[in-house]
Amino acid sequence: MRIEQDIKLDFKDVLIRPKRSTLTSRSEVDISRDYVFLHSQRKYRGIPVIAANMDATGTFEMARALARHKLSVALHKHYGEEELLAFFSETTKSAFNFYSMGITPPDFDKFRRVMDRCGGTIQNVCVDVANGYTKAFIKFIHALRAAYPDITLMAGNVVTGEMTEELILDGVDIVKVGIGPGSVCTTRRMSGVGYPQLSAIIECADAAHGLNGLICADGGCTSPGDLAKAFGAGADFVMLGGMLAGHDECGSELIDIDGQRKMRFYGMSSREAMDKYAGGVAEYRASEGKEVLIDYRGPVDGTVQDILGGLRSACTYVGASRLKELSKRTTFVRVTQQLNEVFGPATP
């Protein structure tokens, strides 16, 4: 048994300190990024925000809506082959959207069939597992990279610098960072495993950038300010689930409760998801997600405007004319310790 004494922080534990700026308007801020991926050598230009590969947010409709704003989607992995073929045959195939998959032989076989039938037009792949520390996961990454050397590969999830480095050296272009921070994820409560998300981003970004790799901060953002903190901490991409849920473009059921319109939102390791896609929770495991009802929020465009407006505002407060500069101009001020000293620790 070992205890790490270093302080680890979440988004709620810090604020960004303002700095002098020559910017006079949020409109002067460029929040797009340009990347050349380490292994695929493909080029990217866009706003590096990705809708999570959950069946509520990782939909074709969300991809079409976000493409208008130069944002991206990681499609959920439960679409059928014919649906995926139709989508990747559209003009949206040129957008920065991801085909998502697990690491089982059927996952690989399905991807191979879709890739063959669509003429290799799928350029971006997200390999998504809850635990990116397993030997089986690494073995799958090796096989996928060897079979498709030209794809841009995002994979995870991990939370430590050492594993980030290993994944990049093994062929991953974008390492997905986060274990347990999502609003409908219960991994931390059910297993006791996790890592404060802000510290995970800082440490994994440092490891990735030393090898010319990139990271995607996955989970934990509940407000535009959290995105600013993630990018300020060094994230190259940020993945959102709950912040994009509840919209017309989501694959969620709209229900009426006492005259209020709500939409269901659940984690992909929840009982609800496993009942829907796997015939129930296997006897050897427990659910590590939950279902919640969230307010219906209409079209996603308004939420996107709020997110991007908040991000531009953060840049103006620290004098960053481009999103690329935000991490270089970010100084975090720790706030939770000061509040605890005055009011005592928060009750659970």
Short mmCIF file of C-alpha atoms in Angstrom, two decimals:
data_model
loop_
_atom_site.label_atom_id
_atom_site.label_comp_id
_atom_site.label_asym_id
_atom_site.label_seq_id
_atom_site.Cartn_x
_atom_site.Cartn_y
_atom_site.Cartn_z
CA MET A 1 0.00 0.00 0.00
CA ARG A 2 1.23 3.49 -0.90
CA ILE A 3 -0.19 6.96 -0.31
CA GLU A 4 0.66 9.86 -2.61
CA GLN A 5 0.84 13.11 -0.65
CA ASP A 6 0.91 15.52 -3.60
CA ILE A 7 -2.16 17.70 -3.96
CA LYS A 8 -4.47 16.70 -6.83
CA LEU A 9 -7.11 19.09 -8.11
CA ASP A 10 -10.46 19.07 -9.90
CA PHE A 11 -12.05 21.91 -11.89
CA LYS A 12 -13.95 23.14 -8.83
CA ASP A 13 -10.71 23.55 -6.87
CA VAL A 14 -9.27 26.39 -8.95
CA LEU A 15 -10.01 29.65 -10.75
CA ILE A 16 -8.02 31.28 -13.55
CA ARG A 17 -6.26 34.47 -12.49
CA PRO A 18 -6.86 37.44 -14.86
CA LYS A 19 -3.94 39.18 -16.55
CA ARG A 20 -3.41 42.40 -18.45
CA SER A 21 -4.67 42.21 -22.01
CA THR A 22 -4.56 44.25 -25.21
CA LEU A 23 -7.74 42.61 -26.52
CA THR A 24 -10.75 44.90 -26.78
CA SER A 25 -13.43 42.38 -27.78
CA ARG A 26 -14.18 38.67 -27.53
CA SER A 27 -14.56 38.71 -31.32
CA GLU A 28 -10.79 39.10 -31.62
CA VAL A 29 -10.17 35.66 -30.15
CA ASP A 30 -9.52 32.70 -32.48
CA ILE A 31 -10.62 29.53 -30.69
CA SER A 32 -9.76 27.15 -33.53
CA ARG A 33 -6.65 24.96 -33.48
CA ASP A 34 -4.37 23.47 -36.12
CA TYR A 35 -2.75 20.09 -35.56
CA VAL A 36 -0.74 17.55 -37.53
CA PHE A 37 -1.22 14.19 -35.86
CA LEU A 38 1.91 12.29 -34.87
CA HIS A 39 1.16 8.90 -36.41
CA SER A 40 -1.44 9.47 -39.11
CA GLN A 41 0.22 12.72 -40.26
CA ARG A 42 -3.25 14.01 -41.11
CA LYS A 43 -4.01 17.71 -40.64
CA TYR A 44 -6.78 19.14 -38.49
CA ARG A 45 -8.26 22.62 -38.23
CA GLY A 46 -11.36 23.30 -36.18
CA ILE A 47 -12.65 24.06 -32.73
CA PRO A 48 -11.34 21.17 -30.60
CA VAL A 49 -14.56 20.26 -28.78
CA ILE A 50 -15.98 16.75 -29.29
CA ALA A 51 -19.40 15.37 -28.35
CA ALA A 52 -18.93 12.18 -26.34
CA ASN A 53 -19.58 8.76 -27.84
CA MET A 54 -22.68 8.19 -25.70
CA ASP A 55 -25.92 7.24 -27.39
CA ALA A 56 -27.48 10.53 -26.22
CA THR A 57 -24.79 12.79 -27.68
CA GLY A 58 -22.78 10.75 -30.19
CA THR A 59 -25.48 10.87 -32.86
CA PHE A 60 -25.55 11.59 -36.58
CA GLU A 61 -27.87 14.53 -35.91
CA MET A 62 -25.42 15.98 -33.39
CA ALA A 63 -22.57 15.58 -35.87
CA ARG A 64 -24.45 17.52 -38.53
CA ALA A 65 -25.39 20.28 -36.08
CA LEU A 66 -21.92 20.67 -34.58
CA ALA A 67 -20.25 20.64 -38.00
CA ARG A 68 -21.86 24.04 -38.63
CA HIS A 69 -19.78 25.37 -35.73
CA LYS A 70 -16.59 23.41 -36.64
CA LEU A 71 -17.03 21.09 -33.65
CA SER A 72 -16.86 17.31 -33.79
CA VAL A 73 -18.62 14.15 -32.62
CA ALA A 74 -17.43 10.72 -31.55
CA LEU A 75 -20.30 8.55 -32.77
CA HIS A 76 -21.59 5.97 -30.34
CA LYS A 77 -20.62 2.40 -31.16
CA HIS A 78 -24.12 0.93 -31.34
CA TYR A 79 -25.04 2.13 -34.80
CA GLY A 80 -25.56 -0.59 -37.40
CA GLU A 81 -23.29 -1.08 -40.37
CA GLU A 82 -25.76 0.26 -42.92
CA GLU A 83 -26.34 3.41 -40.89
CA LEU A 84 -22.60 4.01 -40.58
CA LEU A 85 -22.07 3.42 -44.28
CA ALA A 86 -24.74 5.97 -45.15
CA PHE A 87 -23.28 8.55 -42.76
CA PHE A 88 -19.67 8.21 -43.90
CA SER A 89 -20.84 8.42 -47.53
CA GLU A 90 -22.30 11.88 -46.91
CA THR A 91 -20.44 15.16 -47.14
CA THR A 92 -19.95 14.95 -43.35
CA LYS A 93 -17.28 12.34 -44.00
CA SER A 94 -14.87 15.25 -44.51
CA ALA A 95 -15.63 16.56 -41.02
CA PHE A 96 -13.55 15.58 -38.01
CA ASN A 97 -15.92 12.93 -36.65
CA PHE A 98 -14.91 9.63 -35.09
CA TYR A 99 -16.01 6.04 -35.65
CA SER A 100 -16.11 4.57 -32.12
CA MET A 101 -15.39 0.97 -31.15
CA GLY A 102 -14.53 -1.34 -28.30
CA ILE A 103 -11.75 -3.93 -28.22
CA THR A 104 -13.58 -7.21 -28.79
CA PRO A 105 -13.12 -9.32 -31.95
CA PRO A 106 -16.68 -8.46 -33.11
CA ASP A 107 -15.82 -4.75 -32.75
CA PHE A 108 -12.78 -5.19 -34.97
CA ASP A 109 -14.65 -7.30 -37.52
CA LYS A 110 -17.46 -4.76 -37.75
CA PHE A 111 -15.01 -1.91 -38.31
CA ARG A 112 -13.17 -3.87 -40.99
CA ARG A 113 -16.42 -4.55 -42.85
CA VAL A 114 -17.57 -0.92 -42.68
CA MET A 115 -14.13 0.37 -43.68
CA ASP A 116 -13.96 -2.00 -46.66
CA ARG A 117 -17.46 -1.18 -47.85
CA CYS A 118 -17.05 2.59 -47.62
CA GLY A 119 -13.79 2.56 -49.51
CA GLY A 120 -11.60 3.57 -46.60
CA THR A 121 -13.24 6.96 -46.12
CA ILE A 122 -13.22 6.67 -42.32
CA GLN A 123 -10.23 8.73 -41.21
CA ASN A 124 -10.73 9.01 -37.45
CA VAL A 125 -11.29 6.22 -34.95
CA CYS A 126 -11.99 6.34 -31.21
CA VAL A 127 -11.15 3.20 -29.24
CA ASP A 128 -13.08 3.58 -26.02
CA VAL A 129 -12.73 1.45 -22.89
CA ALA A 130 -13.31 2.26 -19.24
CA ASN A 131 -9.89 0.95 -18.22
CA GLY A 132 -7.01 1.82 -20.53
CA TYR A 133 -4.45 0.03 -18.38
CA THR A 134 -5.08 -3.53 -19.51
CA LYS A 135 -2.83 -5.69 -21.63
CA ALA A 136 -5.78 -6.54 -23.89
CA PHE A 137 -6.31 -2.85 -24.65
CA ILE A 138 -2.67 -2.32 -25.62
CA LYS A 139 -2.68 -5.46 -27.76
CA PHE A 140 -5.75 -4.20 -29.59
CA ILE A 141 -4.13 -0.80 -30.22
CA HIS A 142 -1.10 -2.53 -31.75
CA ALA A 143 -3.30 -4.63 -34.04
CA LEU A 144 -5.47 -1.70 -35.14
CA ARG A 145 -2.51 0.56 -35.86
CA ALA A 146 -0.74 -2.17 -37.82
CA ALA A 147 -3.86 -2.85 -39.92
CA TYR A 148 -4.71 0.82 -40.51
CA PRO A 149 -1.55 2.94 -40.32
CA ASP A 150 -3.21 6.02 -41.85
CA ILE A 151 -6.11 6.52 -39.44
CA THR A 152 -6.06 9.20 -36.76
CA LEU A 153 -6.46 7.20 -33.57
CA MET A 154 -7.92 8.48 -30.30
CA ALA A 155 -7.91 5.97 -27.46
CA GLY A 156 -8.33 5.69 -23.69
CA ASN A 157 -9.20 6.19 -20.96
CA VAL A 158 -6.18 6.78 -18.73
CA VAL A 159 -5.20 9.38 -16.11
CA THR A 160 -1.44 9.10 -15.63
CA GLY A 161 1.53 10.40 -17.53
CA GLU A 162 3.27 7.03 -17.78
CA MET A 163 0.33 5.38 -19.52
CA THR A 164 -0.15 8.40 -21.75
CA GLU A 165 3.42 8.02 -22.94
CA GLU A 166 3.00 4.30 -23.55
CA LEU A 167 -0.13 4.81 -25.64
CA ILE A 168 1.52 7.47 -27.79
CA LEU A 169 4.56 5.27 -28.36
CA ASP A 170 2.17 2.42 -29.24
CA GLY A 171 0.51 4.40 -32.02
CA VAL A 172 -2.19 6.57 -30.45
CA ASP A 173 -2.49 10.13 -31.80
CA ILE A 174 -4.86 11.49 -29.13
CA VAL A 175 -4.96 9.96 -25.64
CA LYS A 176 -8.34 10.19 -23.95
CA VAL A 177 -7.94 11.29 -20.32
CA GLY A 178 -10.45 10.75 -17.52
CA ILE A 179 -11.63 7.98 -15.20
CA GLY A 180 -14.78 8.67 -13.25
CA PRO A 181 -15.35 12.44 -13.63
CA GLY A 182 -18.50 12.28 -15.80
CA SER A 183 -21.84 13.45 -14.43
CA VAL A 184 -23.49 10.06 -14.99
CA CYS A 185 -20.43 7.93 -14.20
CA THR A 186 -20.31 6.13 -10.84
CA THR A 187 -16.92 4.43 -11.25
CA ARG A 188 -15.39 6.35 -8.36
CA ARG A 189 -18.22 5.42 -6.02
CA MET A 190 -18.51 1.79 -7.14
CA SER A 191 -14.82 0.94 -7.44
CA GLY A 192 -12.98 3.61 -5.47
CA VAL A 193 -10.80 4.22 -8.55
CA GLY A 194 -10.25 7.59 -10.21
CA TYR A 195 -8.11 10.71 -10.41
CA PRO A 196 -9.02 14.40 -10.03
CA GLN A 197 -9.57 15.55 -13.59
CA LEU A 198 -7.65 18.84 -13.64
CA SER A 199 -4.49 17.20 -12.31
CA ALA A 200 -4.94 14.29 -14.72
CA ILE A 201 -5.08 16.76 -17.63
CA ILE A 202 -2.00 18.67 -16.45
CA GLU A 203 0.09 15.52 -15.96
CA CYS A 204 -1.07 13.70 -19.09
CA ALA A 205 -0.70 16.78 -21.30
CA ASP A 206 2.85 17.25 -20.09
CA ALA A 207 3.65 13.61 -20.89
CA ALA A 208 1.95 13.69 -24.29
CA HIS A 209 3.44 16.96 -25.48
CA GLY A 210 6.93 15.74 -24.66
CA LEU A 211 6.41 13.07 -27.35
CA ASN A 212 4.54 15.34 -29.80
CA GLY A 213 1.28 13.60 -28.94
CA LEU A 214 -2.07 15.09 -27.95
CA ILE A 215 -4.72 14.50 -25.28
CA CYS A 216 -8.49 14.81 -25.09
CA ALA A 217 -9.92 15.72 -21.68
CA ASP A 218 -12.95 13.45 -21.31
CA GLY A 219 -15.49 14.20 -18.59
CA GLY A 220 -16.04 16.53 -15.67
CA CYS A 221 -16.96 19.73 -17.50
CA THR A 222 -20.25 21.19 -16.28
CA SER A 223 -19.85 24.79 -17.46
CA PRO A 224 -17.98 26.80 -20.13
CA GLY A 225 -15.53 27.85 -17.42
CA ASP A 226 -14.55 24.20 -16.95
CA LEU A 227 -13.63 23.98 -20.64
CA ALA A 228 -11.45 27.06 -20.21
CA LYS A 229 -9.73 25.40 -17.24
CA ALA A 230 -9.21 22.18 -19.24
CA PHE A 231 -7.62 24.03 -22.15
CA GLY A 232 -5.66 26.18 -19.73
CA ALA A 233 -4.32 23.00 -18.13
CA GLY A 234 -3.00 21.79 -21.49
CA ALA A 235 -5.82 19.79 -23.07
CA ASP A 236 -5.72 19.73 -26.87
CA PHE A 237 -9.33 18.54 -27.20
CA VAL A 238 -12.22 18.49 -24.73
CA MET A 239 -14.98 15.88 -24.87
CA LEU A 240 -18.47 16.75 -23.57
CA GLY A 241 -21.39 14.56 -22.58
CA GLY A 242 -23.81 16.10 -20.10
CA MET A 243 -23.28 19.65 -21.37
CA LEU A 244 -24.59 18.59 -24.79
CA ALA A 245 -27.39 16.35 -23.52
CA GLY A 246 -31.07 17.29 -23.53
CA HIS A 247 -31.15 18.72 -27.04
CA ASP A 248 -33.15 17.98 -30.17
CA GLU A 249 -30.10 16.35 -31.76
CA CYS A 250 -29.72 13.82 -28.93
CA GLY A 251 -30.82 10.23 -29.22
CA SER A 252 -32.87 10.51 -26.04
CA GLU A 253 -36.50 10.00 -25.16
CA LEU A 254 -38.50 13.18 -24.56
CA ILE A 255 -40.96 12.72 -21.71
CA ASP A 256 -43.47 14.89 -19.87
CA ILE A 257 -43.41 15.03 -16.07
CA ASP A 258 -46.05 17.24 -14.46
CA GLY A 259 -46.03 19.53 -17.46
CA GLN A 260 -42.25 19.79 -17.66
CA ARG A 261 -40.38 18.32 -20.61
CA LYS A 262 -37.43 16.14 -19.69
CA MET A 263 -34.95 13.89 -21.51
CA ARG A 264 -33.24 10.78 -20.22
CA PHE A 265 -29.46 10.78 -19.96
CA TYR A 266 -27.42 7.82 -18.72
CA GLY A 267 -23.86 6.57 -18.62
CA MET A 268 -22.84 3.89 -21.08
CA SER A 269 -21.87 1.59 -18.19
CA SER A 270 -25.23 2.10 -16.49
CA ARG A 271 -27.85 -0.58 -16.00
CA GLU A 272 -30.06 1.23 -18.50
CA ALA A 273 -27.40 1.09 -21.23
CA MET A 274 -26.50 -2.53 -20.55
CA ASP A 275 -30.16 -3.56 -20.55
CA LYS A 276 -30.55 -1.84 -23.92
CA TYR A 277 -27.43 -3.11 -25.66
CA ALA A 278 -26.17 -6.17 -23.78
CA GLY A 279 -29.32 -7.82 -22.47
CA GLY A 280 -28.62 -6.77 -18.88
CA VAL A 281 -25.76 -6.47 -16.42
CA ALA A 282 -23.50 -9.52 -16.49
CA GLU A 283 -23.42 -11.46 -13.22
CA TYR A 284 -19.69 -10.83 -12.74
CA ARG A 285 -19.93 -7.03 -12.82
CA ALA A 286 -21.84 -4.07 -11.44
CA SER A 287 -23.27 -1.02 -13.10
CA GLU A 288 -20.85 1.94 -13.05
CA GLY A 289 -23.23 4.55 -14.40
CA LYS A 290 -26.58 6.09 -13.61
CA GLU A 291 -29.61 7.56 -15.34
CA VAL A 292 -30.84 11.09 -14.75
CA LEU A 293 -33.65 13.23 -16.13
CA ILE A 294 -32.51 16.57 -17.48
CA ASP A 295 -34.48 19.56 -18.72
CA TYR A 296 -35.27 19.61 -22.42
CA ARG A 297 -33.09 22.34 -23.94
CA GLY A 298 -34.19 22.62 -27.58
CA PRO A 299 -31.66 22.92 -30.43
CA VAL A 300 -28.01 22.54 -29.51
CA ASP A 301 -26.94 25.75 -31.27
CA GLY A 302 -27.74 27.95 -28.26
CA THR A 303 -25.66 25.79 -25.94
CA VAL A 304 -22.77 25.79 -28.40
CA GLN A 305 -22.91 29.59 -28.51
CA ASP A 306 -22.73 29.73 -24.70
CA ILE A 307 -19.78 27.32 -24.61
CA LEU A 308 -17.77 29.10 -27.27
CA GLY A 309 -18.67 32.53 -25.89
CA GLY A 310 -17.44 31.52 -22.44
CA LEU A 311 -14.23 30.17 -23.92
CA ARG A 312 -13.59 33.39 -25.82
CA SER A 313 -14.30 35.37 -22.65
CA ALA A 314 -11.74 33.36 -20.69
CA CYS A 315 -9.15 34.09 -23.36
CA THR A 316 -9.81 37.84 -23.14
CA TYR A 317 -9.38 37.80 -19.36
CA VAL A 318 -5.83 36.47 -19.70
CA GLY A 319 -4.88 38.21 -22.95
CA ALA A 320 -4.83 35.14 -25.19
CA SER A 321 -5.74 36.13 -28.74
CA ARG A 322 -5.74 32.46 -29.77
CA LEU A 323 -6.82 29.32 -27.95
CA LYS A 324 -3.32 27.99 -28.50
CA GLU A 325 -2.01 30.69 -26.16
CA LEU A 326 -4.42 29.97 -23.31
CA SER A 327 -2.30 27.32 -21.56
CA LYS A 328 0.76 29.60 -21.74
CA ARG A 329 -1.16 32.46 -20.13
CA THR A 330 -3.06 30.47 -17.49
CA THR A 331 -2.25 30.75 -13.81
CA PHE A 332 -4.55 28.76 -11.56
CA VAL A 333 -5.54 30.07 -8.14
CA ARG A 334 -6.46 27.34 -5.69
CA VAL A 335 -9.72 28.19 -3.93
CA THR A 336 -11.01 25.10 -2.12
CA GLN A 337 -8.43 25.19 0.66
CA GLN A 338 -9.25 28.81 1.46
CA LEU A 339 -12.99 28.11 1.54
CA ASN A 340 -12.50 25.09 3.78
CA GLU A 341 -10.49 27.12 6.24
CA VAL A 342 -13.36 29.62 6.55
CA PHE A 343 -16.45 27.42 6.30
CA GLY A 344 -15.15 23.91 6.92
CA PRO A 345 -15.16 21.06 4.38
CA ALA A 346 -18.24 20.59 2.22
CA THR A 347 -20.68 17.93 3.38
CA PRO A 348 -21.22 14.99 0.99
#
